Amino acid sequence: MSVRRLAKVQPASFAFSKETRAKADWWIAKYPAGRQQSAVIPILWLVQKQEGWVSEPAIRAIADLLDMPYIRVLEVATFYTMFMLEPVGSAALIQVCGTTPCMLRGAGDLMKVCKDRIGPKQTLSPDGKFYWEEVECLGACVNAPMAMINDYYFEDLTASDMNQIIDDFAAGKTPERGPRVDRINSAPEGGPLTLTDPKLYDGSAAKPIKKLPNTEPVTA
Ligand code: FES
């Protein structure tokens, strides 16, 4: 993983939108008085949803809101890789998993497509629409190789799938998310291979429970 630093070019200021501020207040109210700092992660996320990324002025604004030292919010923002510290694509933020199962199943091909179509990793595309990066395991290894694009998982991908997905986002479409093979979520391709007997689920295989002799109902 690369070193996480704030972007060199920063906006002059940041302001919470009305909607973001209302949601932030909702999170703050969840915690007891004096513990508002616990809302730092959800508020960083709200700010990222508002701006697309987390800027230095936004970090300062969050710290002021939660009465925290600036450095504490900066520490959180730079620690968690879900927080983007520089502007990302207006159409798609593509995070390709590069951990072993995905690498063994073709993540390198997906990254090549991203590199060819978007540019070097962690760089905004020339048109400002796309940004891609390699990330660590996203917990969907059984559907490898996969990528998280904006807020959703796209799984069982091939290079051709990734090309199509980029085309779709570029055209303003919403490509289908989830597995790209014949499976539901992380079930086997073509359907389940075990526990397929319907008796397992309709109750007909259940043995009647024998009442133990001389037992009294249990009371509290
Ligand atoms: S290795 Fe890619 S999701 Fe786990």
Short mmCIF file of C-alpha atoms and ligand atoms in Angstrom, two decimals:
data_model
loop_
_atom_site.label_atom_id
_atom_site.label_comp_id
_atom_site.label_asym_id
_atom_site.label_seq_id
_atom_site.Cartn_x
_atom_site.Cartn_y
_atom_site.Cartn_z
CA MET A 1 0.00 0.00 0.00
CA SER A 2 1.31 3.41 -0.86
CA VAL A 3 1.90 6.17 1.67
CA ARG A 4 -1.30 8.08 2.30
CA ARG A 5 -0.81 11.82 2.16
CA LEU A 6 -3.12 14.75 1.62
CA ALA A 7 -3.39 15.99 -1.96
CA LYS A 8 -0.87 18.66 -2.91
CA VAL A 9 -3.58 20.87 -4.36
CA GLN A 10 -6.30 21.70 -1.85
CA PRO A 11 -9.47 23.79 -2.08
CA ALA A 12 -9.45 27.11 -0.21
CA SER A 13 -12.35 26.13 2.02
CA PHE A 14 -14.98 23.55 2.87
CA ALA A 15 -18.60 23.94 3.98
CA PHE A 16 -21.01 21.25 5.11
CA SER A 17 -24.10 21.09 2.92
CA LYS A 18 -27.39 21.36 4.77
CA GLU A 19 -28.05 17.67 4.24
CA THR A 20 -24.57 16.58 5.33
CA ARG A 21 -24.76 18.75 8.44
CA ALA A 22 -28.16 17.31 9.40
CA LYS A 23 -26.83 13.77 9.04
CA ALA A 24 -23.69 14.69 10.99
CA ASP A 25 -25.83 16.06 13.82
CA TRP A 26 -27.79 12.79 13.81
CA TRP A 27 -24.58 10.82 14.28
CA ILE A 28 -23.29 13.14 16.97
CA ALA A 29 -26.54 12.79 18.91
CA LYS A 30 -26.04 9.00 19.06
CA TYR A 31 -23.18 9.39 21.53
CA PRO A 32 -23.24 10.57 25.14
CA ALA A 33 -22.23 14.15 25.93
CA GLY A 34 -18.47 14.51 25.73
CA ARG A 35 -18.11 11.51 23.40
CA GLN A 36 -18.97 13.28 20.13
CA GLN A 37 -15.55 12.36 18.74
CA SER A 38 -16.90 8.84 18.23
CA ALA A 39 -18.78 10.24 15.24
CA VAL A 40 -15.58 11.07 13.38
CA ILE A 41 -15.64 8.11 10.97
CA PRO A 42 -19.28 8.46 9.87
CA ILE A 43 -18.81 12.22 9.44
CA LEU A 44 -15.67 11.73 7.35
CA TRP A 45 -17.74 9.35 5.24
CA LEU A 46 -20.57 11.88 4.88
CA VAL A 47 -18.09 14.52 3.79
CA GLN A 48 -16.64 12.13 1.23
CA LYS A 49 -20.13 11.47 -0.08
CA GLN A 50 -20.67 15.21 -0.40
CA GLU A 51 -17.35 16.12 -2.06
CA GLY A 52 -16.18 12.82 -3.54
CA TRP A 53 -13.03 13.01 -1.40
CA VAL A 54 -11.70 14.35 1.90
CA SER A 55 -9.77 17.61 1.68
CA GLU A 56 -7.66 19.32 4.33
CA PRO A 57 -10.22 22.11 4.89
CA ALA A 58 -12.87 19.41 5.37
CA ILE A 59 -10.68 17.67 7.97
CA ARG A 60 -10.35 20.96 9.84
CA ALA A 61 -14.11 21.57 9.65
CA ILE A 62 -14.84 18.09 11.04
CA ALA A 63 -12.33 18.63 13.85
CA ASP A 64 -13.96 21.96 14.73
CA LEU A 65 -17.40 20.35 14.68
CA LEU A 66 -16.32 17.55 17.02
CA ASP A 67 -14.02 19.69 19.15
CA MET A 68 -11.02 17.56 18.25
CA PRO A 69 -7.42 18.52 17.49
CA TYR A 70 -6.90 18.68 13.71
CA ILE A 71 -4.18 16.05 13.91
CA ARG A 72 -6.59 13.48 15.39
CA VAL A 73 -8.99 13.75 12.44
CA LEU A 74 -6.05 13.73 10.04
CA GLU A 75 -4.83 10.51 11.65
CA VAL A 76 -8.17 8.81 11.09
CA ALA A 77 -8.53 10.06 7.52
CA THR A 78 -5.04 8.91 6.56
CA PHE A 79 -5.32 5.55 8.34
CA TYR A 80 -8.48 4.20 6.72
CA THR A 81 -8.10 3.54 3.02
CA MET A 82 -11.82 4.03 2.42
CA PHE A 83 -11.19 7.76 2.70
CA MET A 84 -9.96 9.24 -0.54
CA LEU A 85 -7.43 12.00 0.02
CA GLU A 86 -7.46 13.43 -3.48
CA PRO A 87 -10.15 14.12 -6.07
CA VAL A 88 -11.55 10.99 -7.70
CA GLY A 89 -13.39 10.44 -10.96
CA SER A 90 -16.80 12.04 -11.36
CA ALA A 91 -18.11 8.88 -13.07
CA ALA A 92 -16.30 6.06 -11.30
CA LEU A 93 -13.84 5.37 -8.55
CA ILE A 94 -12.50 1.89 -9.39
CA GLN A 95 -10.76 -0.05 -6.62
CA VAL A 96 -9.32 -3.28 -7.94
CA CYS A 97 -8.47 -5.93 -5.37
CA GLY A 98 -4.85 -7.00 -5.74
CA THR A 99 -4.60 -9.56 -2.94
CA THR A 100 -3.57 -13.16 -3.64
CA PRO A 101 -6.91 -14.86 -4.57
CA CYS A 102 -7.85 -12.03 -6.94
CA MET A 103 -4.31 -11.89 -8.37
CA LEU A 104 -4.39 -15.65 -9.04
CA ARG A 105 -7.74 -15.26 -10.80
CA GLY A 106 -6.82 -12.40 -13.12
CA ALA A 107 -6.70 -9.11 -11.20
CA GLY A 108 -3.60 -8.22 -13.20
CA ASP A 109 -5.69 -8.25 -16.40
CA LEU A 110 -8.25 -5.92 -14.81
CA MET A 111 -5.50 -3.54 -13.72
CA LYS A 112 -4.05 -3.54 -17.21
CA VAL A 113 -7.40 -2.45 -18.61
CA CYS A 114 -7.62 0.32 -16.01
CA LYS A 115 -4.08 1.43 -16.80
CA ASP A 116 -4.70 1.45 -20.54
CA ARG A 117 -8.09 3.14 -20.36
CA ILE A 118 -7.66 5.50 -17.39
CA GLY A 119 -3.93 5.98 -16.86
CA PRO A 120 -1.43 5.21 -14.11
CA LYS A 121 -2.99 4.15 -10.83
CA GLN A 122 -4.00 6.81 -8.35
CA THR A 123 -4.19 9.41 -11.08
CA LEU A 124 -7.30 11.14 -12.31
CA SER A 125 -8.08 10.39 -15.96
CA PRO A 126 -7.51 13.33 -18.30
CA ASP A 127 -11.26 13.93 -18.60
CA GLY A 128 -11.71 13.81 -14.82
CA LYS A 129 -14.24 11.00 -15.04
CA PHE A 130 -12.22 8.05 -13.75
CA TYR A 131 -9.73 7.21 -11.04
CA TRP A 132 -8.46 3.75 -10.20
CA GLU A 133 -6.31 2.19 -7.57
CA GLU A 134 -5.22 -1.20 -6.28
CA VAL A 135 -6.56 -2.10 -2.86
CA GLU A 136 -6.14 -4.92 -0.39
CA CYS A 137 -8.66 -7.78 0.02
CA LEU A 138 -12.24 -6.54 0.00
CA GLY A 139 -13.61 -9.74 1.51
CA ALA A 140 -15.19 -11.15 -1.65
CA CYS A 141 -12.37 -13.58 -2.46
CA VAL A 142 -14.74 -16.36 -3.49
CA ASN A 143 -15.88 -14.11 -6.34
CA ALA A 144 -12.35 -13.26 -7.45
CA PRO A 145 -11.27 -11.26 -9.30
CA MET A 146 -13.35 -8.33 -8.22
CA ALA A 147 -13.39 -4.57 -7.88
CA MET A 148 -15.34 -2.11 -5.83
CA ILE A 149 -16.66 0.64 -8.07
CA ASN A 150 -18.13 3.61 -6.30
CA ASP A 151 -20.13 1.89 -3.55
CA TYR A 152 -20.71 -1.52 -5.11
CA TYR A 153 -18.92 -4.80 -5.75
CA PHE A 154 -18.42 -6.06 -9.30
CA GLU A 155 -17.31 -9.68 -9.19
CA ASP A 156 -16.03 -12.60 -11.27
CA LEU A 157 -14.67 -10.05 -13.71
CA THR A 158 -12.74 -10.52 -16.91
CA ALA A 159 -10.78 -7.90 -18.82
CA SER A 160 -13.67 -7.66 -21.24
CA ASP A 161 -16.10 -7.04 -18.34
CA MET A 162 -13.90 -4.23 -17.05
CA ASN A 163 -13.74 -2.66 -20.51
CA GLN A 164 -17.53 -2.81 -20.75
CA ILE A 165 -17.98 -1.37 -17.27
CA ILE A 166 -15.75 1.59 -18.09
CA ASP A 167 -17.64 2.12 -21.36
CA ASP A 168 -20.94 2.08 -19.46
CA PHE A 169 -19.84 4.59 -16.85
CA ALA A 170 -18.37 6.82 -19.55
CA ALA A 171 -21.75 6.75 -21.31
CA GLY A 172 -23.59 7.69 -18.11
CA LYS A 173 -25.07 4.20 -17.70
CA THR A 174 -25.25 2.14 -14.51
CA PRO A 175 -23.57 -1.21 -15.20
CA GLU A 176 -24.93 -4.28 -13.49
CA ARG A 177 -23.16 -5.03 -10.25
CA GLY A 178 -22.53 -8.31 -8.45
CA PRO A 179 -21.22 -11.55 -9.99
CA ARG A 180 -20.68 -11.71 -13.75
CA VAL A 181 -21.15 -15.49 -13.87
CA ASP A 182 -24.17 -17.68 -13.32
CA ARG A 183 -24.32 -17.56 -9.55
CA ILE A 184 -26.21 -15.87 -6.78
CA ASN A 185 -23.95 -13.82 -4.53
CA SER A 186 -21.15 -16.21 -3.57
CA ALA A 187 -23.02 -19.48 -4.24
CA PRO A 188 -21.45 -21.98 -6.67
CA GLU A 189 -21.81 -21.33 -10.39
CA GLY A 190 -24.94 -23.00 -11.72
CA GLY A 191 -26.55 -23.38 -8.31
CA PRO A 192 -25.88 -25.12 -5.02
CA LEU A 193 -24.00 -28.44 -5.04
CA THR A 194 -24.64 -29.49 -1.45
CA LEU A 195 -27.65 -29.45 0.91
CA THR A 196 -29.95 -29.69 -2.10
CA ASP A 197 -32.52 -32.13 -0.61
CA PRO A 198 -35.81 -30.22 -0.16
CA LYS A 199 -36.56 -32.43 2.89
CA LEU A 200 -33.89 -30.49 4.70
CA TYR A 201 -36.06 -27.42 4.56
CA ASP A 202 -39.71 -28.60 4.64
CA GLY A 203 -39.51 -30.23 8.07
CA SER A 204 -40.37 -33.75 6.79
CA ALA A 205 -36.96 -35.14 7.75
CA ALA A 206 -37.17 -33.93 11.31
CA LYS A 207 -37.55 -36.67 13.93
CA PRO A 208 -40.25 -36.13 16.54
CA ILE A 209 -38.76 -35.06 19.83
CA LYS A 210 -39.43 -37.61 22.61
CA LYS A 211 -40.67 -36.19 25.87
CA LEU A 212 -38.30 -37.16 28.68
CA PRO A 213 -40.00 -39.11 31.45
CA ASN A 214 -40.61 -37.45 34.82
CA THR A 215 -39.75 -33.99 33.62
CA GLU A 216 -41.36 -30.91 35.01
CA PRO A 217 -41.73 -27.71 33.07
CA VAL A 218 -38.78 -25.45 33.75
CA THR A 219 -39.72 -22.32 35.62
CA ALA A 220 -37.62 -19.30 36.29
S1 FES B 1 -8.51 -11.38 -2.39
FE1 FES B 1 -9.77 -10.10 -3.58
S2 FES B 1 -11.54 -9.92 -2.40
FE2 FES B 1 -10.23 -11.09 -1.14
#
